[in-house]
């Protein structure tokens, strides 16, 4: 009689666990046994089985750290595609929360930028801009770390992540109250991240958005804005102090003439601060007023004030 898929799955799981128990009874499980048993287990579409297998490999085997890391990433890679399409289609609060919990479970198996990116997408869809920004930023810091992410994602993937960081960062950081909230991103090895840079591991772009917070209606940086400026200055210097153009933008509140003047004045303030700190590259300025509002992929995710927050921005363009 042919065995049904369900019975085959149950039997396979029982045999797998029995094999581990037998190995464990004689001491640590040999890593060679773990690798051999994994070839069968990884075909089983069940997170509980994977989790128990990983726990045994981590705690009860003689596998070294790199081998455990490789196993964890294989589990993530096997399960992640099943979640990606669901993340793209999720809308309701319960559905978003359930998917976040599943992605949080995946993080227990290792560090993967794509998991953090998807968590950011869920927070963004759920209108939690600050948490979305933090997830996107962590995802980029993982990409920036070549030891954790030796295989660089595609240019399109990096570009989308940077765009999401721009969008959520402009809203979140420019409304921050505490300077500690705008501390620079760093990789897990302690190196500065590329969130404010013109390139991410070789993928270059002409423009980078700068979340510099100004006093409303004035060309004066807030305390939070001053902290952000330090991050921006450090990022520029690490890139060799390139020649740039600083472009100021405003929201549509107020007259066209006043907004144009304010945007230019804010750009001038940034130039003066750069030069005062010894910036060696050429710095040109321009003011666009309200004429070039920020373009959202989905404006409906944000309130009118949040959209205006993104419109009030400074851009650095390579010359």
mmCIF file of C-alpha atoms in Angstrom:
data_model
loop_
_atom_site.group_PDB
_atom_site.id
_atom_site.type_symbol
_atom_site.label_atom_id
_atom_site.label_comp_id
_atom_site.label_asym_id
_atom_site.label_seq_id
_atom_site.Cartn_x
_atom_site.Cartn_y
_atom_site.Cartn_z
ATOM 1 C CA UNK A 1 0.000 0.000 0.000
ATOM 2 C CA UNK A 2 1.285 3.440 -0.904
ATOM 3 C CA UNK A 3 1.853 5.737 2.098
ATOM 4 C CA UNK A 4 0.008 9.090 2.150
ATOM 5 C CA UNK A 5 2.105 12.310 2.303
ATOM 6 C CA UNK A 6 0.853 12.968 5.834
ATOM 7 C CA UNK A 7 1.794 9.492 7.088
ATOM 8 C CA UNK A 8 5.122 9.742 5.316
ATOM 9 C CA UNK A 9 5.800 13.085 6.999
ATOM 10 C CA UNK A 10 4.910 11.746 10.465
ATOM 11 C CA UNK A 11 7.046 8.638 10.034
ATOM 12 C CA UNK A 12 9.964 10.642 8.704
ATOM 13 C CA UNK A 13 9.783 13.051 11.623
ATOM 14 C CA UNK A 14 9.652 10.198 14.150
ATOM 15 C CA UNK A 15 12.646 8.474 12.571
ATOM 16 C CA UNK A 16 14.579 11.749 12.495
ATOM 17 C CA UNK A 17 13.964 12.511 16.181
ATOM 18 C CA UNK A 18 14.720 8.922 17.148
ATOM 19 C CA UNK A 19 18.025 9.119 15.303
ATOM 20 C CA UNK A 20 19.003 12.270 17.155
ATOM 21 C CA UNK A 21 17.992 10.778 20.508
ATOM 22 C CA UNK A 22 20.099 7.688 19.859
ATOM 23 C CA UNK A 23 23.117 9.793 18.918
ATOM 24 C CA UNK A 24 22.653 12.086 21.900
ATOM 25 C CA UNK A 25 22.542 9.151 24.328
ATOM 26 C CA UNK A 26 26.166 8.381 23.526
ATOM 27 C CA UNK A 27 27.333 11.990 24.007
ATOM 28 C CA UNK A 28 27.492 14.954 21.638
ATOM 29 C CA UNK A 29 25.965 14.363 18.226
ATOM 30 C CA UNK A 30 28.622 14.214 15.532
ATOM 31 C CA UNK A 31 28.351 17.121 13.124
ATOM 32 C CA UNK A 32 28.635 14.677 10.228
ATOM 33 C CA UNK A 33 25.456 12.989 11.503
ATOM 34 C CA UNK A 34 23.728 16.356 11.781
ATOM 35 C CA UNK A 35 24.593 17.176 8.175
ATOM 36 C CA UNK A 36 23.437 13.784 6.937
ATOM 37 C CA UNK A 37 20.130 13.923 8.828
ATOM 38 C CA UNK A 38 19.523 17.499 7.673
ATOM 39 C CA UNK A 39 19.408 16.418 4.031
ATOM 40 C CA UNK A 40 16.142 14.619 4.768
ATOM 41 C CA UNK A 41 14.696 16.994 7.322
ATOM 42 C CA UNK A 42 15.072 20.123 5.189
ATOM 43 C CA UNK A 43 12.495 18.710 2.787
ATOM 44 C CA UNK A 44 9.848 18.727 5.546
ATOM 45 C CA UNK A 45 7.806 21.991 5.374
ATOM 46 C CA UNK A 46 7.376 22.287 9.128
ATOM 47 C CA UNK A 47 8.953 25.048 11.228
ATOM 48 C CA UNK A 48 8.582 23.086 14.488
ATOM 49 C CA UNK A 49 10.696 20.242 13.088
ATOM 50 C CA UNK A 50 13.323 22.667 11.809
ATOM 51 C CA UNK A 51 13.386 24.481 15.127
ATOM 52 C CA UNK A 52 13.920 21.270 17.088
ATOM 53 C CA UNK A 53 16.604 20.138 14.671
ATOM 54 C CA UNK A 54 18.428 23.478 14.898
ATOM 55 C CA UNK A 55 18.201 23.401 18.705
ATOM 56 C CA UNK A 56 19.788 19.953 18.767
ATOM 57 C CA UNK A 57 22.519 21.042 16.363
ATOM 58 C CA UNK A 58 23.213 24.185 18.373
ATOM 59 C CA UNK A 59 23.150 22.700 21.879
ATOM 60 C CA UNK A 60 23.878 18.982 21.551
ATOM 61 C CA UNK A 61 26.284 18.575 18.641
ATOM 62 C CA UNK A 62 29.983 19.195 18.084
ATOM 63 C CA UNK A 63 29.287 21.466 15.093
ATOM 64 C CA UNK A 64 31.336 24.667 15.073
ATOM 65 C CA UNK A 65 29.836 28.152 14.842
ATOM 66 C CA UNK A 66 30.176 28.563 11.044
ATOM 67 C CA UNK A 67 28.445 25.230 10.505
ATOM 68 C CA UNK A 68 25.590 26.222 12.782
ATOM 69 C CA UNK A 69 25.332 29.591 10.995
ATOM 70 C CA UNK A 70 25.169 27.854 7.625
ATOM 71 C CA UNK A 71 22.423 25.553 8.864
ATOM 72 C CA UNK A 72 20.434 28.504 10.214
ATOM 73 C CA UNK A 73 20.689 30.391 6.921
ATOM 74 C CA UNK A 74 19.566 27.302 5.000
ATOM 75 C CA UNK A 75 16.468 27.182 7.191
ATOM 76 C CA UNK A 76 15.813 30.874 6.571
ATOM 77 C CA UNK A 77 16.326 30.512 2.824
ATOM 78 C CA UNK A 78 13.969 27.537 2.736
ATOM 79 C CA UNK A 79 11.152 29.225 4.621
ATOM 80 C CA UNK A 80 11.500 32.853 3.506
ATOM 81 C CA UNK A 81 9.971 32.518 -0.010
ATOM 82 C CA UNK A 82 6.762 31.211 1.542
ATOM 83 C CA UNK A 83 6.419 34.414 3.542
ATOM 84 C CA UNK A 84 7.457 36.966 0.921
ATOM 85 C CA UNK A 85 4.324 36.702 -1.217
ATOM 86 C CA UNK A 86 2.127 36.804 1.885
ATOM 87 C CA UNK A 87 3.870 39.967 3.112
ATOM 88 C CA UNK A 88 3.149 41.694 -0.208
ATOM 89 C CA UNK A 89 -0.563 40.869 0.083
ATOM 90 C CA UNK A 90 -1.064 41.485 3.827
ATOM 91 C CA UNK A 91 -3.282 44.390 4.941
ATOM 92 C CA UNK A 92 -5.267 43.624 8.108
ATOM 93 C CA UNK A 93 -3.756 44.221 11.548
ATOM 94 C CA UNK A 94 -4.044 40.588 12.686
ATOM 95 C CA UNK A 95 -2.503 39.334 9.459
ATOM 96 C CA UNK A 96 0.387 41.785 9.700
ATOM 97 C CA UNK A 97 1.046 40.846 13.321
ATOM 98 C CA UNK A 98 0.937 37.127 12.542
ATOM 99 C CA UNK A 99 3.456 37.480 9.738
ATOM 100 C CA UNK A 100 5.754 39.572 11.946
ATOM 101 C CA UNK A 101 5.715 36.808 14.542
ATOM 102 C CA UNK A 102 6.703 34.254 11.912
ATOM 103 C CA UNK A 103 9.527 36.471 10.668
ATOM 104 C CA UNK A 104 10.673 37.009 14.268
ATOM 105 C CA UNK A 105 10.840 33.222 14.566
ATOM 106 C CA UNK A 106 13.095 33.122 11.509
ATOM 107 C CA UNK A 107 15.514 35.580 13.124
ATOM 108 C CA UNK A 108 16.246 32.989 15.821
ATOM 109 C CA UNK A 109 18.005 30.930 13.138
ATOM 110 C CA UNK A 110 20.447 33.652 12.142
ATOM 111 C CA UNK A 111 21.034 37.090 10.657
ATOM 112 C CA UNK A 112 19.511 37.781 7.253
ATOM 113 C CA UNK A 113 18.881 41.230 5.776
ATOM 114 C CA UNK A 114 15.811 40.091 3.865
ATOM 115 C CA UNK A 115 13.994 39.069 7.051
ATOM 116 C CA UNK A 116 14.538 42.534 8.544
ATOM 117 C CA UNK A 117 13.456 44.178 5.303
ATOM 118 C CA UNK A 118 10.174 42.232 5.287
ATOM 119 C CA UNK A 119 9.554 43.099 8.926
ATOM 120 C CA UNK A 120 10.044 46.735 7.930
ATOM 121 C CA UNK A 121 7.525 46.311 5.114
ATOM 122 C CA UNK A 122 4.949 44.978 7.586
ATOM 123 C CA UNK A 123 5.509 47.848 10.022
ATOM 124 C CA UNK A 124 5.265 50.344 7.161
ATOM 125 C CA UNK A 125 2.004 48.766 6.010
ATOM 126 C CA UNK A 126 0.775 48.973 9.612
ATOM 127 C CA UNK A 127 1.591 52.727 9.783
ATOM 128 C CA UNK A 128 4.356 52.202 12.383
ATOM 129 C CA UNK A 129 6.924 54.422 10.698
ATOM 130 C CA UNK A 130 9.546 54.450 13.451
ATOM 131 C CA UNK A 131 9.672 50.667 13.754
ATOM 132 C CA UNK A 132 9.733 50.336 9.972
ATOM 133 C CA UNK A 133 12.712 52.699 9.786
ATOM 134 C CA UNK A 134 14.605 50.802 12.482
ATOM 135 C CA UNK A 135 14.039 47.488 10.683
ATOM 136 C CA UNK A 136 15.149 48.897 7.325
ATOM 137 C CA UNK A 137 18.225 50.443 8.930
ATOM 138 C CA UNK A 138 19.190 47.147 10.552
ATOM 139 C CA UNK A 139 18.707 45.395 7.209
ATOM 140 C CA UNK A 140 21.109 47.830 5.541
ATOM 141 C CA UNK A 141 23.682 47.427 8.307
ATOM 142 C CA UNK A 142 23.592 43.664 7.693
ATOM 143 C CA UNK A 143 24.159 44.218 3.963
ATOM 144 C CA UNK A 144 27.016 46.599 4.792
ATOM 145 C CA UNK A 145 28.729 43.814 6.758
ATOM 146 C CA UNK A 146 30.474 41.642 4.166
ATOM 147 C CA UNK A 147 31.178 38.936 6.725
ATOM 148 C CA UNK A 148 27.481 38.476 7.502
ATOM 149 C CA UNK A 149 26.317 39.065 3.924
ATOM 150 C CA UNK A 150 29.112 37.884 1.614
ATOM 151 C CA UNK A 151 26.772 37.717 -1.394
ATOM 152 C CA UNK A 152 25.676 41.257 -2.199
ATOM 153 C CA UNK A 153 21.947 41.571 -3.034
ATOM 154 C CA UNK A 154 20.987 42.862 -6.457
ATOM 155 C CA UNK A 155 21.163 46.551 -7.266
ATOM 156 C CA UNK A 156 17.358 46.639 -7.398
ATOM 157 C CA UNK A 157 17.050 45.133 -3.923
ATOM 158 C CA UNK A 158 19.573 47.555 -2.439
ATOM 159 C CA UNK A 159 17.896 50.455 -4.262
ATOM 160 C CA UNK A 160 14.453 49.573 -2.883
ATOM 161 C CA UNK A 161 15.814 49.267 0.644
ATOM 162 C CA UNK A 162 17.569 52.648 0.376
ATOM 163 C CA UNK A 163 14.338 54.194 -0.942
ATOM 164 C CA UNK A 164 12.392 52.807 2.002
ATOM 165 C CA UNK A 165 15.021 54.209 4.366
ATOM 166 C CA UNK A 166 14.727 57.619 2.720
ATOM 167 C CA UNK A 167 10.956 57.616 3.020
ATOM 168 C CA UNK A 168 10.627 56.431 6.601
ATOM 169 C CA UNK A 169 13.734 58.268 7.778
ATOM 170 C CA UNK A 170 12.527 61.637 6.542
ATOM 171 C CA UNK A 171 9.297 61.178 8.475
ATOM 172 C CA UNK A 172 10.660 59.540 11.614
ATOM 173 C CA UNK A 173 13.967 61.334 12.151
ATOM 174 C CA UNK A 174 12.735 64.795 11.204
ATOM 175 C CA UNK A 175 10.056 64.498 13.878
ATOM 176 C CA UNK A 176 12.358 62.967 16.529
ATOM 177 C CA UNK A 177 12.500 64.664 19.930
ATOM 178 C CA UNK A 178 15.600 63.015 21.357
ATOM 179 C CA UNK A 179 19.043 63.391 19.736
ATOM 180 C CA UNK A 180 19.753 59.781 20.735
ATOM 181 C CA UNK A 181 17.139 58.671 18.192
ATOM 182 C CA UNK A 182 19.285 59.871 15.290
ATOM 183 C CA UNK A 183 22.512 58.120 16.216
ATOM 184 C CA UNK A 184 24.328 56.832 13.116
ATOM 185 C CA UNK A 185 23.770 53.283 11.942
ATOM 186 C CA UNK A 186 26.655 50.872 12.359
ATOM 187 C CA UNK A 187 27.335 47.332 11.252
ATOM 188 C CA UNK A 188 27.579 44.573 13.820
ATOM 189 C CA UNK A 189 31.346 44.857 13.637
ATOM 190 C CA UNK A 190 31.076 48.520 14.635
ATOM 191 C CA UNK A 191 31.752 50.110 11.240
ATOM 192 C CA UNK A 192 29.581 53.028 10.026
ATOM 193 C CA UNK A 193 26.646 52.050 7.827
ATOM 194 C CA UNK A 194 25.896 53.466 4.382
ATOM 195 C CA UNK A 195 22.484 55.022 5.119
ATOM 196 C CA UNK A 196 23.832 58.543 4.488
ATOM 197 C CA UNK A 197 26.331 57.566 1.792
ATOM 198 C CA UNK A 198 26.241 57.795 -1.979
ATOM 199 C CA UNK A 199 27.015 54.091 -2.308
ATOM 200 C CA UNK A 200 26.375 50.742 -0.658
ATOM 201 C CA UNK A 201 29.179 48.267 -1.338
ATOM 202 C CA UNK A 202 29.736 49.531 -4.853
ATOM 203 C CA UNK A 203 26.132 50.314 -5.776
ATOM 204 C CA UNK A 204 26.240 54.049 -6.312
ATOM 205 C CA UNK A 205 23.571 56.679 -6.546
ATOM 206 C CA UNK A 206 23.742 60.325 -7.474
ATOM 207 C CA UNK A 207 21.578 61.664 -4.665
ATOM 208 C CA UNK A 208 21.167 60.983 -0.960
ATOM 209 C CA UNK A 209 18.440 62.376 1.271
ATOM 210 C CA UNK A 210 19.435 63.961 4.558
ATOM 211 C CA UNK A 211 16.978 64.025 7.497
ATOM 212 C CA UNK A 212 18.129 67.337 8.964
ATOM 213 C CA UNK A 213 15.547 68.703 11.377
ATOM 214 C CA UNK A 214 14.939 72.476 11.275
ATOM 215 C CA UNK A 215 12.899 74.672 13.570
ATOM 216 C CA UNK A 216 9.505 74.982 11.900
ATOM 217 C CA UNK A 217 9.432 77.887 9.456
ATOM 218 C CA UNK A 218 13.074 78.824 10.143
ATOM 219 C CA UNK A 219 16.543 78.132 8.788
ATOM 220 C CA UNK A 220 17.815 76.935 12.163
ATOM 221 C CA UNK A 221 18.758 73.369 13.017
ATOM 222 C CA UNK A 222 17.172 71.895 16.135
ATOM 223 C CA UNK A 223 19.265 69.992 18.701
ATOM 224 C CA UNK A 224 18.210 66.791 16.928
ATOM 225 C CA UNK A 225 19.142 68.373 13.600
ATOM 226 C CA UNK A 226 22.610 69.195 14.907
ATOM 227 C CA UNK A 227 23.098 65.556 15.888
ATOM 228 C CA UNK A 228 21.994 64.419 12.422
ATOM 229 C CA UNK A 229 24.391 66.906 10.869
ATOM 230 C CA UNK A 230 27.331 65.236 12.649
ATOM 231 C CA UNK A 231 26.336 61.925 11.083
ATOM 232 C CA UNK A 232 26.026 63.511 7.647
ATOM 233 C CA UNK A 233 29.394 65.257 7.934
ATOM 234 C CA UNK A 234 31.125 62.051 9.009
ATOM 235 C CA UNK A 235 29.562 60.121 6.110
ATOM 236 C CA UNK A 236 30.698 62.741 3.597
ATOM 237 C CA UNK A 237 34.242 62.812 4.935
ATOM 238 C CA UNK A 238 34.466 59.023 4.807
ATOM 239 C CA UNK A 239 33.617 59.311 1.103
ATOM 240 C CA UNK A 240 36.498 61.676 0.474
ATOM 241 C CA UNK A 241 34.602 64.973 0.853
ATOM 242 C CA UNK A 242 33.169 64.959 -2.692
ATOM 243 C CA UNK A 243 31.886 68.058 -4.459
ATOM 244 C CA UNK A 244 28.165 68.290 -3.780
ATOM 245 C CA UNK A 245 25.101 70.445 -4.271
ATOM 246 C CA UNK A 246 22.880 70.978 -1.249
ATOM 247 C CA UNK A 247 19.235 71.353 -2.277
ATOM 248 C CA UNK A 248 16.583 72.603 0.120
ATOM 249 C CA UNK A 249 12.873 71.723 -0.157
ATOM 250 C CA UNK A 250 9.761 72.775 1.762
ATOM 251 C CA UNK A 251 6.198 71.572 2.171
ATOM 252 C CA UNK A 252 3.325 73.381 0.382
ATOM 253 C CA UNK A 253 2.263 75.336 3.493
ATOM 254 C CA UNK A 254 2.784 79.065 2.949
ATOM 255 C CA UNK A 255 3.380 81.165 -0.153
ATOM 256 C CA UNK A 256 5.520 80.047 -3.059
ATOM 257 C CA UNK A 257 7.877 82.991 -2.623
ATOM 258 C CA UNK A 258 8.426 82.417 1.100
ATOM 259 C CA UNK A 259 8.968 78.692 0.612
ATOM 260 C CA UNK A 260 11.501 79.291 -2.147
ATOM 261 C CA UNK A 261 13.436 81.738 0.028
ATOM 262 C CA UNK A 262 13.295 79.430 3.057
ATOM 263 C CA UNK A 263 14.525 76.401 1.123
ATOM 264 C CA UNK A 264 17.497 78.343 -0.232
ATOM 265 C CA UNK A 265 18.315 79.769 3.193
ATOM 266 C CA UNK A 266 18.289 76.298 4.761
ATOM 267 C CA UNK A 267 20.642 75.024 2.077
ATOM 268 C CA UNK A 268 22.930 77.973 2.813
ATOM 269 C CA UNK A 269 22.909 77.156 6.535
ATOM 270 C CA UNK A 270 24.000 73.602 5.756
ATOM 271 C CA UNK A 271 26.792 74.857 3.486
ATOM 272 C CA UNK A 272 28.018 77.234 6.187
ATOM 273 C CA UNK A 273 28.035 74.449 8.763
ATOM 274 C CA UNK A 274 29.969 72.145 6.446
ATOM 275 C CA UNK A 275 32.611 74.769 5.741
ATOM 276 C CA UNK A 276 32.839 75.692 9.428
ATOM 277 C CA UNK A 277 33.677 72.050 10.166
ATOM 278 C CA UNK A 278 36.493 72.016 7.619
ATOM 279 C CA UNK A 279 34.721 70.288 4.749
ATOM 280 C CA UNK A 280 37.130 70.390 1.810
ATOM 281 C CA UNK A 281 34.823 69.592 -1.100
ATOM 282 C CA UNK A 282 33.018 72.232 -3.125
ATOM 283 C CA UNK A 283 29.498 72.912 -1.857
ATOM 284 C CA UNK A 284 26.938 74.551 -4.155
ATOM 285 C CA UNK A 285 23.385 75.268 -3.065
ATOM 286 C CA UNK A 286 19.904 75.476 -4.559
ATOM 287 C CA UNK A 287 16.413 76.026 -3.248
ATOM 288 C CA UNK A 288 13.375 74.318 -4.775
ATOM 289 C CA UNK A 289 10.692 75.517 -2.364
ATOM 290 C CA UNK A 290 7.566 73.389 -2.723
ATOM 291 C CA UNK A 291 8.077 72.754 -6.449
ATOM 292 C CA UNK A 292 9.488 69.202 -6.101
ATOM 293 C CA UNK A 293 7.544 67.362 -3.387
ATOM 294 C CA UNK A 294 8.790 63.996 -2.159
ATOM 295 C CA UNK A 295 7.364 61.108 -4.181
ATOM 296 C CA UNK A 296 5.889 58.249 -2.162
ATOM 297 C CA UNK A 297 5.316 54.751 -3.472
ATOM 298 C CA UNK A 298 2.052 54.712 -1.518
ATOM 299 C CA UNK A 299 1.039 58.139 -0.124
ATOM 300 C CA UNK A 300 -2.028 56.585 1.500
ATOM 301 C CA UNK A 301 0.155 54.948 4.156
ATOM 302 C CA UNK A 302 0.897 58.342 5.703
ATOM 303 C CA UNK A 303 -1.008 61.244 7.196
ATOM 304 C CA UNK A 304 -0.915 64.684 5.585
ATOM 305 C CA UNK A 305 1.496 65.933 8.251
ATOM 306 C CA UNK A 306 3.795 62.971 7.715
ATOM 307 C CA UNK A 307 3.829 63.627 3.984
ATOM 308 C CA UNK A 308 4.657 67.273 4.637
ATOM 309 C CA UNK A 309 7.441 66.141 6.954
ATOM 310 C CA UNK A 310 9.036 64.309 4.025
ATOM 311 C CA UNK A 311 8.520 67.269 1.696
ATOM 312 C CA UNK A 312 10.575 69.399 4.140
ATOM 313 C CA UNK A 313 13.919 67.884 3.312
ATOM 314 C CA UNK A 314 17.508 68.500 2.258
ATOM 315 C CA UNK A 315 19.161 66.546 -0.538
ATOM 316 C CA UNK A 316 22.857 66.127 -1.306
ATOM 317 C CA UNK A 317 23.654 65.602 -4.999
ATOM 318 C CA UNK A 318 27.079 64.596 -6.321
ATOM 319 C CA UNK A 319 28.572 67.134 -8.694
#
